[in-house]
Amino acid sequence: MAFLQKLKETVKVWTTDPSNYRKGIWSQILLDGGFMPIDLSNNSNNQIIEGYSKNIDVYSIIRKIVDVLKSNPWIVEKQLSKGTWKELKDTPIHQLMDQPNKTKGYTWDDIEEMIAIYLLVTGNTYIKGTKAIGFEEISELEILPTNGIVIINPNLNYFNPKYEYIFNYGVTSKIFKQDELKHIKYFNPNLATFQYGLSPLQVAANAIQVGNERWAADASILGNRAVAGMITDKSNLPMQPEEAELLGKETRKRMGGATKFGQIMVTNKDLSYIPLGLSPEDLQLLEKGKVTTRALCNILGLDSSLFNDPDNKTYNNRKEAEKAMYTNCIIPLSVKISEALSQYICPTFYPDQVVRMRQDFSGVECLQGNLKEESEIKRNDVNTILRQFKGGFIKYNDGLEMLGLSRVNGMDLYYWEMDDELRAKFDFSNADLQNSQNQQN
């Protein structure tokens, strides 16, 4: 790694010239050529390896997004004539979700995970459906590795492109036509690479690099105390490079490792010890963890307080932060994936109907609001309207409309116009209001 190589070179120079220690070793290492930005622009391999697999912050944030996303159930719905939707049970689509890939043993949980991770890390996901011979329905799903795909447009036509997806992995080499797979991507405004999605990690490349280098520096501090000090000969004869190297090896042997953290070696030679403490500026360079986490959370639509950052509490409590996570990140991501799956899978099973797949968020507690408070408000509204109705100020149907319910035929009546039977039946009770709501539906 560039950082560690720079560290070794700098320490070697300073061993022979200890008077330089006041110049700020860590500032020099980090700012004078040690920081080499990684290339995450349209490079899915680097995005996966350097941006995700090697970065603790990125991995933990994306892992949380994916785990929360997968925790919500999927439903299949059919559109009715009035634009409303009716849930379908035990459909062939449910069977596909039960066994999306028998060959590889994938579960639907695996499919969701691969779709979401590839999309969040590289900005692209490629879904390939397999159809049995003689059938139009998709029988298996495969998620192609994004770092194995190259997109070409042979006709070079912007308005009517004929994209081809070249996939290479080991001895496998295939070319897929545009209608043979489903490409989910984030919009990319770069005209040179707009056929590929824009990776969120590409936008956060510098923050990711800071995180990678910070963890490398932390590991160096713990393992070797990051050059805690230097030993120099106090005699008038300068130490030769060979002597310095030999002394350095012996020092590391006796002092190195976490178990010897902070210890100082003592010798019987007339040597002096020069401590190399970190300056406040150097400490700030190594305290970039929170800043990096906040930057990544901003890119992905999360609040960093969900990731052990108590100094950046945008919301008053965790429930509000979790609600914002759903509304700003989880639900938009789910909608994007659901629309793509509905376009690609559902028509193969229901070519003459409008059927969709989506996730059901009705059971998410943080999205339900304060149910107790809302129930109390509704109860107070009913009591107020009932008093107005019995006082002869409003008609029964007027009260229903004030509660957001539909009018009931024949009930444009004041309280004093109703007989005892009607008054007992239509009294704004729960059963009464439920009947009105059923009529509305």
Short mmCIF file of C-alpha atoms in Angstrom, two decimals:
data_model
loop_
_atom_site.label_atom_id
_atom_site.label_comp_id
_atom_site.label_asym_id
_atom_site.label_seq_id
_atom_site.Cartn_x
_atom_site.Cartn_y
_atom_site.Cartn_z
CA MET A 1 0.00 0.00 0.00
CA ALA A 2 1.22 3.50 -0.83
CA PHE A 3 0.81 4.71 2.74
CA LEU A 4 2.92 1.96 4.32
CA GLN A 5 5.60 2.23 1.65
CA LYS A 6 5.85 5.97 2.27
CA LEU A 7 6.03 5.26 6.00
CA LYS A 8 8.96 2.87 5.58
CA GLU A 9 10.87 5.28 3.35
CA THR A 10 10.33 8.22 5.71
CA VAL A 11 11.35 6.28 8.82
CA LYS A 12 14.53 5.08 7.08
CA VAL A 13 15.52 8.67 6.26
CA TRP A 14 14.75 9.91 9.77
CA THR A 15 16.80 7.16 11.41
CA THR A 16 19.95 8.72 9.98
CA ASP A 17 18.79 12.31 10.46
CA PRO A 18 16.76 12.54 13.71
CA SER A 19 16.80 16.33 13.74
CA ASN A 20 13.86 16.20 11.32
CA TYR A 21 11.40 14.78 13.83
CA ARG A 22 9.88 18.18 14.67
CA LYS A 23 8.70 18.67 11.09
CA GLY A 24 5.63 16.48 11.69
CA ILE A 25 6.18 12.96 10.42
CA TRP A 26 2.54 12.04 10.00
CA SER A 27 1.62 15.21 8.17
CA GLN A 28 4.51 14.65 5.79
CA ILE A 29 3.60 11.00 5.19
CA LEU A 30 -0.10 11.67 4.62
CA LEU A 31 0.18 14.87 2.60
CA ASP A 32 3.47 14.56 0.78
CA GLY A 33 2.65 11.83 -1.72
CA GLY A 34 1.29 9.18 0.65
CA PHE A 35 -2.34 9.68 -0.39
CA MET A 36 -2.85 8.07 -3.79
CA PRO A 37 -6.54 8.24 -4.77
CA ILE A 38 -8.02 4.96 -5.97
CA ASP A 39 -9.81 4.83 -9.30
CA LEU A 40 -13.49 4.02 -8.74
CA SER A 41 -14.80 5.70 -11.90
CA ASN A 42 -16.57 3.13 -14.09
CA ASN A 43 -14.32 0.43 -12.67
CA SER A 44 -16.59 -2.16 -11.10
CA ASN A 45 -13.67 -4.37 -10.09
CA ASN A 46 -12.08 -1.60 -8.02
CA GLN A 47 -15.48 -0.58 -6.67
CA ILE A 48 -16.01 -4.10 -5.36
CA ILE A 49 -12.48 -4.79 -4.07
CA GLU A 50 -11.18 -1.41 -2.88
CA GLY A 51 -14.52 0.29 -2.24
CA TYR A 52 -16.50 -2.51 -0.60
CA SER A 53 -14.46 -5.59 0.29
CA LYS A 54 -11.58 -3.67 1.92
CA ASN A 55 -13.47 -0.79 3.52
CA ILE A 56 -15.01 -1.36 6.95
CA ASP A 57 -17.25 1.72 6.80
CA VAL A 58 -18.69 0.99 3.35
CA TYR A 59 -19.25 -2.66 4.15
CA SER A 60 -21.06 -1.97 7.43
CA ILE A 61 -23.33 0.70 5.91
CA ILE A 62 -24.28 -1.31 2.82
CA ARG A 63 -24.66 -4.45 4.92
CA LYS A 64 -27.22 -2.69 7.12
CA ILE A 65 -29.14 -1.34 4.11
CA VAL A 66 -29.32 -4.78 2.53
CA ASP A 67 -30.29 -6.57 5.75
CA VAL A 68 -33.10 -4.09 6.45
CA LEU A 69 -34.28 -4.28 2.83
CA LYS A 70 -34.47 -8.08 2.92
CA SER A 71 -36.47 -8.09 6.16
CA ASN A 72 -39.61 -6.88 4.38
CA PRO A 73 -41.88 -9.48 2.70
CA TRP A 74 -42.70 -9.56 -1.01
CA ILE A 75 -46.25 -9.63 -2.35
CA VAL A 76 -47.76 -10.08 -5.83
CA GLU A 77 -50.64 -7.83 -6.86
CA LYS A 78 -53.02 -7.57 -9.80
CA GLN A 79 -54.39 -4.24 -11.02
CA LEU A 80 -58.18 -3.96 -11.04
CA SER A 81 -60.32 -1.90 -13.40
CA LYS A 82 -60.51 1.12 -11.11
CA GLY A 83 -56.75 1.37 -10.72
CA THR A 84 -56.73 -0.36 -7.36
CA TRP A 85 -54.63 -3.41 -6.60
CA LYS A 86 -55.59 -6.82 -5.27
CA GLU A 87 -53.06 -9.16 -3.66
CA LEU A 88 -52.65 -12.56 -5.29
CA LYS A 89 -51.75 -15.70 -3.35
CA ASP A 90 -49.92 -18.88 -4.39
CA THR A 91 -49.03 -17.73 -7.89
CA PRO A 92 -46.30 -19.11 -10.18
CA ILE A 93 -44.29 -16.03 -9.21
CA HIS A 94 -44.42 -17.18 -5.58
CA GLN A 95 -43.14 -20.56 -6.71
CA LEU A 96 -40.24 -18.85 -8.51
CA MET A 97 -39.42 -16.91 -5.35
CA ASP A 98 -39.51 -20.16 -3.35
CA GLN A 99 -36.86 -21.68 -5.64
CA PRO A 100 -35.27 -18.97 -7.79
CA ASN A 101 -32.25 -21.07 -8.80
CA LYS A 102 -32.27 -24.81 -8.17
CA THR A 103 -28.94 -25.29 -9.95
CA LYS A 104 -26.99 -23.13 -7.50
CA GLY A 105 -29.32 -23.51 -4.57
CA TYR A 106 -30.08 -19.79 -4.32
CA THR A 107 -32.88 -18.61 -2.06
CA TRP A 108 -34.89 -15.46 -2.70
CA ASP A 109 -32.90 -13.93 0.14
CA ASP A 110 -29.72 -14.59 -1.88
CA ILE A 111 -31.22 -13.03 -5.01
CA GLU A 112 -32.28 -9.91 -3.10
CA GLU A 113 -28.85 -9.59 -1.53
CA MET A 114 -26.95 -9.85 -4.81
CA ILE A 115 -29.26 -7.40 -6.59
CA ALA A 116 -28.95 -4.80 -3.83
CA ILE A 117 -25.21 -5.12 -3.20
CA TYR A 118 -24.22 -4.96 -6.86
CA LEU A 119 -26.48 -1.95 -7.37
CA LEU A 120 -25.25 -0.05 -4.31
CA VAL A 121 -21.57 -0.84 -4.91
CA THR A 122 -21.27 -0.59 -8.70
CA GLY A 123 -24.45 1.22 -9.74
CA ASN A 124 -25.44 -1.77 -11.91
CA THR A 125 -27.25 -5.09 -11.55
CA TYR A 126 -27.75 -7.62 -14.33
CA ILE A 127 -30.58 -10.16 -13.95
CA LYS A 128 -30.71 -13.13 -16.31
CA GLY A 129 -33.82 -15.29 -16.46
CA THR A 130 -33.82 -18.85 -17.79
CA LYS A 131 -36.85 -20.33 -19.56
CA ALA A 132 -37.54 -24.02 -19.99
CA ILE A 133 -37.66 -25.24 -23.59
CA GLY A 134 -41.11 -24.60 -25.04
CA PHE A 135 -42.20 -22.30 -22.20
CA GLU A 136 -42.33 -18.52 -21.91
CA GLU A 137 -42.28 -18.36 -18.12
CA ILE A 138 -39.00 -17.70 -16.31
CA SER A 139 -38.04 -20.78 -14.34
CA GLU A 140 -34.71 -19.67 -12.84
CA LEU A 141 -32.93 -16.42 -12.06
CA GLU A 142 -29.23 -15.64 -12.24
CA ILE A 143 -27.51 -12.44 -11.09
CA LEU A 144 -24.46 -11.79 -13.27
CA PRO A 145 -21.31 -10.35 -11.63
CA THR A 146 -21.10 -6.71 -12.69
CA ASN A 147 -17.31 -6.83 -12.96
CA GLY A 148 -17.67 -9.49 -15.66
CA ILE A 149 -19.90 -7.42 -17.97
CA VAL A 150 -18.89 -5.14 -20.84
CA ILE A 151 -21.66 -3.20 -22.64
CA ILE A 152 -21.37 -2.32 -26.33
CA ASN A 153 -23.74 -0.56 -28.73
CA PRO A 154 -22.87 -1.87 -32.21
CA ASN A 155 -25.21 0.47 -34.12
CA LEU A 156 -23.93 3.57 -32.25
CA ASN A 157 -27.50 4.88 -32.25
CA TYR A 158 -28.36 7.05 -29.27
CA PHE A 159 -32.14 7.08 -29.85
CA ASN A 160 -32.53 3.41 -30.75
CA PRO A 161 -29.59 1.59 -29.19
CA LYS A 162 -29.11 -2.17 -29.59
CA TYR A 163 -27.05 -2.92 -26.54
CA GLU A 164 -25.13 -6.16 -26.22
CA TYR A 165 -23.82 -7.43 -22.90
CA ILE A 166 -20.57 -9.36 -23.14
CA PHE A 167 -20.02 -11.62 -20.15
CA ASN A 168 -16.68 -13.30 -19.45
CA TYR A 169 -15.81 -15.50 -16.48
CA GLY A 170 -13.17 -18.22 -16.69
CA VAL A 171 -14.06 -20.44 -19.62
CA THR A 172 -17.56 -18.92 -19.84
CA SER A 173 -18.06 -16.30 -22.54
CA LYS A 174 -21.51 -15.20 -23.67
CA ILE A 175 -23.13 -12.29 -25.44
CA PHE A 176 -26.62 -11.35 -24.30
CA LYS A 177 -29.02 -9.25 -26.34
CA GLN A 178 -30.84 -6.33 -24.79
CA ASP A 179 -34.09 -8.26 -24.28
CA GLU A 180 -32.38 -11.32 -22.77
CA LEU A 181 -31.59 -9.76 -19.41
CA LYS A 182 -32.70 -6.94 -17.16
CA HIS A 183 -30.21 -4.15 -16.45
CA ILE A 184 -30.96 -2.13 -13.31
CA LYS A 185 -28.81 0.97 -12.96
CA TYR A 186 -28.52 4.38 -11.38
CA PHE A 187 -28.67 7.27 -13.82
CA ASN A 188 -25.26 8.29 -15.14
CA PRO A 189 -25.06 11.80 -16.68
CA ASN A 190 -21.60 11.12 -18.12
CA LEU A 191 -22.17 10.79 -21.88
CA ALA A 192 -19.03 8.71 -22.38
CA THR A 193 -20.24 5.96 -20.02
CA PHE A 194 -23.97 6.59 -19.71
CA GLN A 195 -24.80 2.99 -20.68
CA TYR A 196 -23.41 2.00 -17.27
CA GLY A 197 -24.95 3.08 -13.98
CA LEU A 198 -23.24 5.62 -11.75
CA SER A 199 -21.83 3.96 -8.64
CA PRO A 200 -22.47 5.75 -5.34
CA LEU A 201 -18.95 4.70 -4.35
CA GLN A 202 -17.52 6.55 -7.34
CA VAL A 203 -18.99 9.76 -5.95
CA ALA A 204 -17.50 8.97 -2.52
CA ALA A 205 -14.09 7.82 -3.84
CA ASN A 206 -12.00 10.26 -1.80
CA ALA A 207 -13.89 9.52 1.42
CA ILE A 208 -13.40 5.80 0.81
CA GLN A 209 -9.68 6.28 0.23
CA VAL A 210 -9.39 8.28 3.45
CA GLY A 211 -11.09 5.41 5.27
CA ASN A 212 -8.77 2.80 3.76
CA GLU A 213 -5.66 4.78 4.67
CA ARG A 214 -6.95 5.61 8.15
CA TRP A 215 -7.46 1.95 9.01
CA ALA A 216 -3.98 1.16 7.67
CA ALA A 217 -2.54 3.89 9.89
CA ASP A 218 -4.48 2.60 12.91
CA ALA A 219 -3.16 -0.91 12.31
CA SER A 220 0.38 0.46 12.07
CA ILE A 221 -0.02 2.39 15.33
CA LEU A 222 -1.25 -0.66 17.21
CA GLY A 223 1.29 -3.10 15.78
CA ASN A 224 4.39 -0.92 15.86
CA ARG A 225 3.22 2.12 17.79
CA ALA A 226 3.81 4.00 14.56
CA VAL A 227 7.44 4.86 15.35
CA ALA A 228 7.04 5.86 18.99
CA GLY A 229 10.51 7.37 19.07
CA MET A 230 14.04 7.22 17.71
CA ILE A 231 17.30 6.06 19.26
CA THR A 232 20.42 7.99 18.30
CA ASP A 233 24.08 7.77 19.26
CA LYS A 234 25.13 10.71 21.50
CA SER A 235 28.79 10.35 20.63
CA ASN A 236 30.53 12.60 18.15
CA LEU A 237 30.79 9.76 15.65
CA PRO A 238 27.70 9.50 13.44
CA MET A 239 25.96 6.14 13.21
CA GLN A 240 26.54 4.40 9.90
CA PRO A 241 23.50 3.32 7.85
CA GLU A 242 24.39 -0.35 8.42
CA GLU A 243 24.54 0.23 12.18
CA ALA A 244 21.23 2.11 12.12
CA GLU A 245 19.55 -0.70 10.21
CA LEU A 246 20.92 -3.35 12.60
CA LEU A 247 19.79 -1.34 15.62
CA GLY A 248 16.39 -0.81 14.05
CA LYS A 249 15.89 -4.55 13.52
CA GLU A 250 16.87 -5.33 17.09
CA THR A 251 14.61 -2.57 18.40
CA ARG A 252 11.60 -3.83 16.44
CA LYS A 253 12.29 -7.36 17.60
CA ARG A 254 12.32 -6.36 21.25
CA MET A 255 9.67 -3.62 21.11
CA GLY A 256 7.33 -4.52 18.25
CA GLY A 257 3.87 -6.00 18.65
CA ALA A 258 0.75 -5.07 20.54
CA THR A 259 1.94 -6.84 23.73
CA LYS A 260 4.85 -4.39 23.99
CA PHE A 261 2.74 -1.33 23.24
CA GLY A 262 4.35 1.79 24.71
CA GLN A 263 7.45 0.05 26.13
CA ILE A 264 10.92 1.57 25.75
CA MET A 265 14.07 -0.50 25.25
CA VAL A 266 16.98 0.24 27.56
CA THR A 267 20.59 -0.38 26.56
CA ASN A 268 23.96 0.05 28.26
CA LYS A 269 25.34 2.28 25.50
CA ASP A 270 25.38 6.05 25.73
CA LEU A 271 22.24 6.54 23.69
CA SER A 272 19.51 9.13 23.87
CA TYR A 273 15.80 8.67 23.18
CA ILE A 274 13.75 11.15 21.18
CA PRO A 275 9.96 10.62 21.52
CA LEU A 276 7.83 11.10 18.44
CA GLY A 277 4.44 12.01 19.84
CA LEU A 278 1.63 12.86 17.48
CA SER A 279 0.88 16.56 17.19
CA PRO A 280 -2.73 17.79 17.40
CA GLU A 281 -2.72 18.26 13.63
CA ASP A 282 -1.53 14.68 13.15
CA LEU A 283 -4.22 13.36 15.49
CA GLN A 284 -6.86 15.19 13.46
CA LEU A 285 -5.64 13.42 10.34
CA LEU A 286 -6.13 10.08 12.05
CA GLU A 287 -9.55 11.06 13.50
CA LYS A 288 -11.29 10.92 10.14
CA GLY A 289 -13.51 7.95 10.96
CA LYS A 290 -16.62 9.94 11.86
CA VAL A 291 -16.21 12.31 8.93
CA THR A 292 -15.85 9.38 6.51
CA THR A 293 -18.92 7.64 7.92
CA ARG A 294 -20.98 10.83 7.66
CA ALA A 295 -19.95 11.37 4.04
CA LEU A 296 -20.89 7.81 3.08
CA CYS A 297 -24.19 8.05 4.95
CA ASN A 298 -25.02 11.29 3.15
CA ILE A 299 -24.39 9.64 -0.21
CA LEU A 300 -26.69 6.71 0.61
CA GLY A 301 -29.42 8.67 2.39
CA LEU A 302 -28.81 7.58 5.99
CA ASP A 303 -28.22 9.29 9.31
CA SER A 304 -24.78 8.50 10.71
CA SER A 305 -26.18 8.25 14.26
CA LEU A 306 -27.29 4.75 13.24
CA PHE A 307 -23.59 3.86 12.96
CA ASN A 308 -22.25 4.85 16.38
CA ASP A 309 -21.87 8.56 15.63
CA PRO A 310 -23.57 10.21 18.65
CA ASP A 311 -22.05 13.63 17.83
CA ASN A 312 -24.18 13.89 14.67
CA LYS A 313 -27.70 13.34 15.91
CA THR A 314 -29.92 14.94 13.30
CA TYR A 315 -33.01 13.33 14.80
CA ASN A 316 -34.29 13.41 18.38
CA ASN A 317 -34.45 9.65 18.74
CA ARG A 318 -33.48 6.44 17.01
CA LYS A 319 -37.03 5.77 15.82
CA GLU A 320 -37.02 8.99 13.80
CA ALA A 321 -33.60 8.14 12.34
CA GLU A 322 -34.86 4.68 11.34
CA LYS A 323 -37.97 6.22 9.76
CA ALA A 324 -35.75 8.56 7.73
CA MET A 325 -33.65 5.54 6.69
CA TYR A 326 -36.77 3.92 5.23
CA THR A 327 -38.12 7.01 3.51
CA ASN A 328 -34.76 8.25 2.14
CA CYS A 329 -33.02 4.97 1.34
CA ILE A 330 -34.81 1.64 1.82
CA ILE A 331 -38.13 2.42 0.12
CA PRO A 332 -36.63 4.24 -2.93
CA LEU A 333 -34.21 1.33 -3.40
CA SER A 334 -37.05 -1.18 -3.04
CA VAL A 335 -39.22 0.69 -5.56
CA LYS A 336 -36.40 0.71 -8.11
CA ILE A 337 -35.79 -3.04 -7.72
CA SER A 338 -39.52 -3.88 -7.61
CA GLU A 339 -40.29 -2.02 -10.83
CA ALA A 340 -37.46 -3.80 -12.64
CA LEU A 341 -38.55 -7.25 -11.42
CA SER A 342 -42.18 -6.50 -12.31
CA GLN A 343 -41.21 -5.48 -15.84
CA TYR A 344 -38.96 -8.50 -16.36
CA ILE A 345 -40.69 -11.39 -14.55
CA CYS A 346 -44.44 -10.70 -14.33
CA PRO A 347 -45.24 -10.43 -18.10
CA THR A 348 -43.82 -13.92 -18.67
CA PHE A 349 -46.49 -15.34 -16.34
CA TYR A 350 -49.33 -12.84 -16.98
CA PRO A 351 -48.92 -11.46 -20.52
CA ASP A 352 -52.50 -10.15 -20.71
CA GLN A 353 -52.77 -8.66 -17.22
CA VAL A 354 -51.10 -5.93 -15.20
CA VAL A 355 -49.33 -7.70 -12.34
CA ARG A 356 -46.58 -6.37 -10.14
CA MET A 357 -44.17 -7.48 -7.42
CA ARG A 358 -43.41 -5.23 -4.49
CA GLN A 359 -42.33 -5.27 -0.88
CA ASP A 360 -44.86 -4.72 1.87
CA PHE A 361 -43.80 -2.11 4.44
CA SER A 362 -47.08 -2.07 6.37
CA GLY A 363 -45.51 -3.99 9.24
CA VAL A 364 -42.60 -1.61 9.78
CA GLU A 365 -43.13 -0.09 13.21
CA CYS A 366 -41.22 3.16 12.67
CA LEU A 367 -43.41 3.99 9.62
CA GLN A 368 -46.70 3.61 11.45
CA GLY A 369 -46.41 6.84 13.42
CA ASN A 370 -47.60 7.22 16.96
CA LEU A 371 -50.61 4.91 16.78
CA LYS A 372 -51.76 5.68 20.30
CA GLU A 373 -51.68 9.42 19.70
CA GLU A 374 -53.44 9.14 16.34
CA SER A 375 -56.13 6.92 17.88
CA GLU A 376 -56.72 9.49 20.63
CA ILE A 377 -57.02 12.31 18.08
CA LYS A 378 -59.51 10.27 16.02
CA ARG A 379 -61.59 9.52 19.13
CA ASN A 380 -61.69 13.22 20.07
CA ASP A 381 -62.79 14.11 16.53
CA VAL A 382 -65.66 11.60 16.65
CA ASN A 383 -66.85 12.91 20.02
CA THR A 384 -66.78 16.50 18.77
CA ILE A 385 -68.73 15.64 15.62
CA LEU A 386 -71.25 13.58 17.61
CA ARG A 387 -71.95 16.59 19.86
CA GLN A 388 -72.48 18.80 16.83
CA PHE A 389 -74.77 16.18 15.25
CA LYS A 390 -76.92 15.73 18.37
CA GLY A 391 -77.05 19.51 18.83
CA GLY A 392 -78.66 19.84 15.43
CA PHE A 393 -75.81 21.80 13.86
CA ILE A 394 -74.82 19.26 11.16
CA LYS A 395 -76.41 16.40 9.26
CA TYR A 396 -75.22 12.81 9.69
CA ASN A 397 -73.55 12.68 6.26
CA ASP A 398 -71.81 16.00 6.97
CA GLY A 399 -70.22 14.34 9.99
CA LEU A 400 -69.04 11.40 7.90
CA GLU A 401 -67.36 13.73 5.41
CA MET A 402 -65.64 15.58 8.24
CA LEU A 403 -64.14 12.21 9.26
CA GLY A 404 -63.01 11.52 5.68
CA LEU A 405 -65.64 8.84 5.07
CA SER A 406 -68.18 8.47 2.29
CA ARG A 407 -71.78 9.57 2.61
CA VAL A 408 -74.51 6.99 3.27
CA ASN A 409 -77.57 6.97 1.00
CA GLY A 410 -80.64 8.43 2.66
CA MET A 411 -78.76 9.85 5.64
CA ASP A 412 -78.80 13.55 4.81
CA LEU A 413 -80.69 13.96 8.06
CA TYR A 414 -80.41 16.02 11.21
CA TYR A 415 -80.53 14.23 14.54
CA TRP A 416 -84.04 15.50 15.28
CA GLU A 417 -85.26 14.12 11.90
CA MET A 418 -84.29 10.52 12.80
CA ASP A 419 -86.42 8.04 14.68
CA ASP A 420 -85.08 6.02 17.62
CA GLU A 421 -84.12 3.06 15.42
CA LEU A 422 -81.98 5.19 13.09
CA ARG A 423 -80.43 7.03 16.02
CA ALA A 424 -79.37 3.71 17.58
CA LYS A 425 -77.92 2.43 14.31
CA PHE A 426 -76.18 5.59 13.12
CA ASP A 427 -74.39 7.04 16.12
CA PHE A 428 -70.78 7.38 14.85
CA SER A 429 -69.79 4.23 16.74
CA ASN A 430 -66.98 1.97 15.47
CA ALA A 431 -69.41 -0.41 13.79
CA ASP A 432 -71.27 2.47 12.19
CA LEU A 433 -68.09 4.03 10.81
CA GLN A 434 -66.83 0.64 9.62
CA ASN A 435 -70.01 0.18 7.56
CA SER A 436 -69.48 3.57 5.96
CA GLN A 437 -65.86 2.72 5.17
CA ASN A 438 -66.88 -0.61 3.60
CA GLN A 439 -69.42 1.20 1.42
CA GLN A 440 -66.66 3.59 0.33
CA ASN A 441 -64.42 0.68 -0.70
#
